[in-house]
Coordinates of C-alpha atoms and ligand atoms in Angstrom, one line a residue:
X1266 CA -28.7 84.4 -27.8
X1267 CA -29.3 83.5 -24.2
X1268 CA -33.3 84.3 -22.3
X1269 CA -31.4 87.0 -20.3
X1270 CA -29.9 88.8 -24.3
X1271 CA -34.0 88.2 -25.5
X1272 CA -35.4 90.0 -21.7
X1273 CA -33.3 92.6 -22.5
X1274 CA -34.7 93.5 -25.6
X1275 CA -38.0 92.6 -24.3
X1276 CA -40.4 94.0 -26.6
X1277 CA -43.6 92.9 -29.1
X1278 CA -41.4 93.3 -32.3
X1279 CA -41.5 89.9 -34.6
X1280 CA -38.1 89.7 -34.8
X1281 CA -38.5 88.9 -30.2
X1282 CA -41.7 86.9 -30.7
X1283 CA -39.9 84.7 -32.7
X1284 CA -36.7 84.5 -30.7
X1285 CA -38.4 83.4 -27.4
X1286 CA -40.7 81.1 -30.4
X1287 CA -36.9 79.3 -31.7
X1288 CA -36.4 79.0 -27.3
X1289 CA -39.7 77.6 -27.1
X1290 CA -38.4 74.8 -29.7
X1291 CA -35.4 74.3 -27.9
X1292 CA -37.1 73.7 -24.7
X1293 CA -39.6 71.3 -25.8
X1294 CA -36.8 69.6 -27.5
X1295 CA -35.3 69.3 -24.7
X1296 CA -38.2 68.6 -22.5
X1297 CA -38.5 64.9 -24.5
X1298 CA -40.3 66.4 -28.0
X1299 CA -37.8 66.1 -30.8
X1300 CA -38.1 63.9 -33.2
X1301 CA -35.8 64.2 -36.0
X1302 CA -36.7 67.0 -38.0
X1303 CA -40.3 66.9 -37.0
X1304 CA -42.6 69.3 -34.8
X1305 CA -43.1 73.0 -35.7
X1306 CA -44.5 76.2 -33.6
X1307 CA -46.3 78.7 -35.1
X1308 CA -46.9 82.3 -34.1
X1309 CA -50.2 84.5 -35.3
X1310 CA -48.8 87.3 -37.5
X1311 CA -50.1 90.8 -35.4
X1312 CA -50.6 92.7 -38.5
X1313 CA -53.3 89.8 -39.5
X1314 CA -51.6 88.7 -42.6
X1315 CA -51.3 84.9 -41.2
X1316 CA -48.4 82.9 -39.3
X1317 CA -45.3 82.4 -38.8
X1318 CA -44.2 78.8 -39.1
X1319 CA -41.1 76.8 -38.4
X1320 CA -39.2 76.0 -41.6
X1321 CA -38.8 72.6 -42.6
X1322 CA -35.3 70.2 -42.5
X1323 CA -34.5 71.4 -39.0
X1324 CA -34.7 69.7 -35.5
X1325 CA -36.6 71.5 -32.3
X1326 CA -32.5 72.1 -30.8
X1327 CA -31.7 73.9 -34.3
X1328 CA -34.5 76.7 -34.4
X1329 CA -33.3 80.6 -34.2
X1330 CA -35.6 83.6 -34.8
X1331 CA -34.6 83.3 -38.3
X1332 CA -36.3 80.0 -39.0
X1333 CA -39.5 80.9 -39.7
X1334 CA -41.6 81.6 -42.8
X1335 CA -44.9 83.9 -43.0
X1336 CA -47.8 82.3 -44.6
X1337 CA -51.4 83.4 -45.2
X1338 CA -54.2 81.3 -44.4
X1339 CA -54.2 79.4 -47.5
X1340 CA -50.9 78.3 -46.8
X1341 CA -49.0 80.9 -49.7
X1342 CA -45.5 81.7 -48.4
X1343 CA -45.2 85.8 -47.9
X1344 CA -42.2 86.1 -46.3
X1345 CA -38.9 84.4 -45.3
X1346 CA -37.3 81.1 -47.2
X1347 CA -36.8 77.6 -46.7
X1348 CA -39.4 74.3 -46.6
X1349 CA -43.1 75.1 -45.8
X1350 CA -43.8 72.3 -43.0
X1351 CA -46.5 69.7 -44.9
X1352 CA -48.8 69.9 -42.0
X1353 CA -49.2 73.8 -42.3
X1354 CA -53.3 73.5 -42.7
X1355 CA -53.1 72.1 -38.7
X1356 CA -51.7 75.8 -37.6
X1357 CA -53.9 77.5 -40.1
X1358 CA -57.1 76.0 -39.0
X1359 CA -56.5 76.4 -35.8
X1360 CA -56.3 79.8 -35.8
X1361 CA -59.2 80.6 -38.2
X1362 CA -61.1 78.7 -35.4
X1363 CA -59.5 79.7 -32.3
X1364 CA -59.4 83.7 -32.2
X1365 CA -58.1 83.3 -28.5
X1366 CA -55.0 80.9 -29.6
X1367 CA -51.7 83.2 -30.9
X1368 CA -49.2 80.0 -30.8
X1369 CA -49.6 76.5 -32.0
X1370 CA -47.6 73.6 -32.1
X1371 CA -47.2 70.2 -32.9
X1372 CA -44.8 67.3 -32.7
X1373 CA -44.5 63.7 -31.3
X1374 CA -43.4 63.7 -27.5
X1375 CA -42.9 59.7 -27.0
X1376 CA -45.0 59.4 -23.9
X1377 CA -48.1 61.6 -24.8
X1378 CA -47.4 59.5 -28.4
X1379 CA -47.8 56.2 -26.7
X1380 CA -50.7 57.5 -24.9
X1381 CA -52.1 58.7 -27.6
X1382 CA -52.6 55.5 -29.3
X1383 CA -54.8 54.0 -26.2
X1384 CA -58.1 54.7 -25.6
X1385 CA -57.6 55.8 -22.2
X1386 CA -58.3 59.5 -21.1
X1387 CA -55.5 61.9 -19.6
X1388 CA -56.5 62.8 -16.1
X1389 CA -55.5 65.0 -13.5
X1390 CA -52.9 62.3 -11.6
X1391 CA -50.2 64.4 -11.1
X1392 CA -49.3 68.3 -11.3
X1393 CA -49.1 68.7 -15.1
X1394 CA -52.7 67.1 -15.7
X1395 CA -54.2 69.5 -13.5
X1396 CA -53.5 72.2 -16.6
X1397 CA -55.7 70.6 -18.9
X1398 CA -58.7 69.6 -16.2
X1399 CA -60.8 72.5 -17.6
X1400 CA -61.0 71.2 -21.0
X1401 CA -59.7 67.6 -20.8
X1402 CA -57.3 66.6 -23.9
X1403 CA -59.1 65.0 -26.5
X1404 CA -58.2 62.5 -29.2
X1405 CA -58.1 62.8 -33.1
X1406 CA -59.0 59.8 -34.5
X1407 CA -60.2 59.9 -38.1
X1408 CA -56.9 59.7 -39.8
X1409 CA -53.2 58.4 -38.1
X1410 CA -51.8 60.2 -41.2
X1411 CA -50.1 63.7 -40.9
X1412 CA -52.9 66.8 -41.3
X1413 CA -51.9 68.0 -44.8
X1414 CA -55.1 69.5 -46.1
X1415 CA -57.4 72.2 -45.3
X1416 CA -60.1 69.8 -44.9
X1417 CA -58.2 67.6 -42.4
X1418 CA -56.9 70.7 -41.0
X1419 CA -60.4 71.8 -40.1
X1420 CA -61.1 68.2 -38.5
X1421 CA -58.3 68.8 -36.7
X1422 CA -59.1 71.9 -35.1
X1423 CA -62.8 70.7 -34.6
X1424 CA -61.4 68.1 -32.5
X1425 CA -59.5 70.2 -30.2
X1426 CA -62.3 72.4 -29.7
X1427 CA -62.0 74.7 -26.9
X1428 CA -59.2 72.2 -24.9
X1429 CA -55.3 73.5 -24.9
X1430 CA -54.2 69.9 -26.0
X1431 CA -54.7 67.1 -28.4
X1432 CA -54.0 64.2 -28.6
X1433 CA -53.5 62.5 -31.9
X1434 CA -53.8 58.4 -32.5
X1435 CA -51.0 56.6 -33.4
X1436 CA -49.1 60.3 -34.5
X1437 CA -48.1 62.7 -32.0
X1438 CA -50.0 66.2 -30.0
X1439 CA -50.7 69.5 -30.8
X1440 CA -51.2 72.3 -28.5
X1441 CA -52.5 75.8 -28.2
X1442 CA -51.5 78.8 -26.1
X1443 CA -52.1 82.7 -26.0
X1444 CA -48.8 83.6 -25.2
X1445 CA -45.5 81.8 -26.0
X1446 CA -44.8 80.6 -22.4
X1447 CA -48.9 78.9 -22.6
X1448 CA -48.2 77.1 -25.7
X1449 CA -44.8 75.8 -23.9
X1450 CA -45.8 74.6 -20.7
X1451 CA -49.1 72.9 -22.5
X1452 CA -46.1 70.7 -24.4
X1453 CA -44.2 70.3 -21.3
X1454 CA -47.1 69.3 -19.1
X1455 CA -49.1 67.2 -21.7
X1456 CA -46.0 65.1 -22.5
X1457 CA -45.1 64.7 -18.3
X1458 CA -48.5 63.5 -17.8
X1459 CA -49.0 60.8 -20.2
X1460 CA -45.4 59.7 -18.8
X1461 CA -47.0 59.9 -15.4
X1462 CA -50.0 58.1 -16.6
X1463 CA -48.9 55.3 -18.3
X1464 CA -45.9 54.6 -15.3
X1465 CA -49.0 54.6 -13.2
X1466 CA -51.2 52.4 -15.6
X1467 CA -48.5 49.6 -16.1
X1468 CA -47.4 49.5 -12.0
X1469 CA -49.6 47.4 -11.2
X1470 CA -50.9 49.2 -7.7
X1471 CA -54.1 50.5 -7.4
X1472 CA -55.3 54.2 -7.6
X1473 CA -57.6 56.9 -8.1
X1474 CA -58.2 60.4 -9.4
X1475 CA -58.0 63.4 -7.1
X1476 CA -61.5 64.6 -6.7
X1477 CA -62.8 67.2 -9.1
X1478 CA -63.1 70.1 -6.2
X1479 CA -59.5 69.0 -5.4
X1480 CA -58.3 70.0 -8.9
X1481 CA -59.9 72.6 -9.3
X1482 CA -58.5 74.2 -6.3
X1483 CA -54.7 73.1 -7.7
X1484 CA -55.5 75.0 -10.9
X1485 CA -55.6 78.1 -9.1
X1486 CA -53.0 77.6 -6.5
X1487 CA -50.0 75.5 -8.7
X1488 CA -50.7 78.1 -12.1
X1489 CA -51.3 81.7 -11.2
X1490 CA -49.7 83.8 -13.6
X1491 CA -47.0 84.3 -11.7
X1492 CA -46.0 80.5 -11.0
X1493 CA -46.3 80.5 -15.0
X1494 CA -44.1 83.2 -15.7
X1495 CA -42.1 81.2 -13.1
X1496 CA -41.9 78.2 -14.7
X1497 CA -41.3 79.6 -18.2
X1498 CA -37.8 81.7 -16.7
X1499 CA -36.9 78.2 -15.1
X1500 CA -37.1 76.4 -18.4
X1501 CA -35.2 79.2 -20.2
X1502 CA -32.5 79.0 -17.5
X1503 CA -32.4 75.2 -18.5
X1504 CA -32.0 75.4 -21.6
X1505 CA -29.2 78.5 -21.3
X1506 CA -27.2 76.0 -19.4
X1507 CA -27.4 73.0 -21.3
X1508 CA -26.5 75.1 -24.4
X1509 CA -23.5 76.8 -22.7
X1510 CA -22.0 73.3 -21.9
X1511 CA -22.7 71.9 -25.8
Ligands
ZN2524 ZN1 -46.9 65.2 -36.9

């Protein structure tokens, strides 16, 4: 199904949150995310009964609408079939924690990974760390392990706090949106700013952060809604093309 078949059809069924949730995987996928069959979305279920989650055994490229399982907050599967993802208590907790956050996700980018494991702080170098200048991107330390329990879960989510992004040592990032084109772009950006970073970092030449009024201008002028809805057309016209030529 290409983004045009999904606008089409536009509408706030399930069944057309999850299709443009299976692009979202495909696009972060192709934006430097996969990792075998590792990283999983999630969407918060509108009728309250939990989330939708990513099944297991399938790579970011692989995901359609019908990938996805419902679970409660205690992780019991309620609908759909296939593996429930291990680290299912790091979408749960989120959302118990962050009534403002509808989509999660998680997965191990390879820049924002390395990154991850330094104790240097993203900043707002380049375009895609001005998103996260708000909040900063913090960094979960306690465990390098995958976030399998409730308790670790709720670390987790204590450790993002209020910020879009976090990073997580020596693992990989999770990240938060409202809508589906939020939680996409937070991916996208995170991962092109820990690339931009750590090029920056091992160059050699000096430099210096943009001053704080500076980027707090750029929030408002580079991510108006409109740039973002923007943006998230020009990465679903991506990823239509690269599909029709595989
Ligand atoms: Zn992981």
């Amino acid at each position: 199904m290409t983004h045009s078949d999904v606008m089409y059809n536009q509408d706030d069924s399930i069944e057309n949150v999850l299709e443009n949730v299976a692009r979202a995987h495909r696009i972060l996928e192709m934006e430097g995310h996969g990792d075998m069959s590792m990283g999983h979305l999630s969407f918060r279920d509108p009728f309250g009964r939990g989330l939708w989650l990513k099944r297991g055994n399938l790579g970011m490229e692989e995901v359609q609408g019908k990938d996805f399982i419902l679970i409660d907050f205690d992780g019991n599967v309620l609908e759909g079939q296939g593996l429930r993802h291990l680290e299912w208590p790091l979408h749960t907790e989120i959302m118990r924690a962050r009534p403002d956050v509808n989509f999660v996700g998680h997965s191990h980018p390879f820049y924002a990974t390395v990154f991850a494991s330094t104790e240097a702080e993203l900043g707002a170098y380049s375009n895609e760390g001005v998103w996260f200048a708000e909040h900063g991107v913090p960094r979960f330390t306690l465990t390098s392990n995958i976030i399998t329990t409730p308790e670790l879960g709720r670390e987790h989510a204590d450790a993002l706090g209020q910020a879009e992004a976090l990073l997580l040592r020596n693992h990989g990032a999770s990240y938060v949106g409202k809508t589906v084109k939020d939680v996409t772009l937070a991916g996208i950006f995170l991962e092109k700013a820990a690339k931009f970073q750590l090029t920056l970092a091992t160059s050699g030449l000096p430099y210096q952060l943009p001053p704080d009024e500076e980027t707090q201008e750029k929030i408002e002028t580079i991510y108006p809604e409109r740039a973002r809805n923007n943006f998230w057309m020009y990465f679903n016209r991506k990823l239509d093309r690269l599909e029709a030529t595989s």
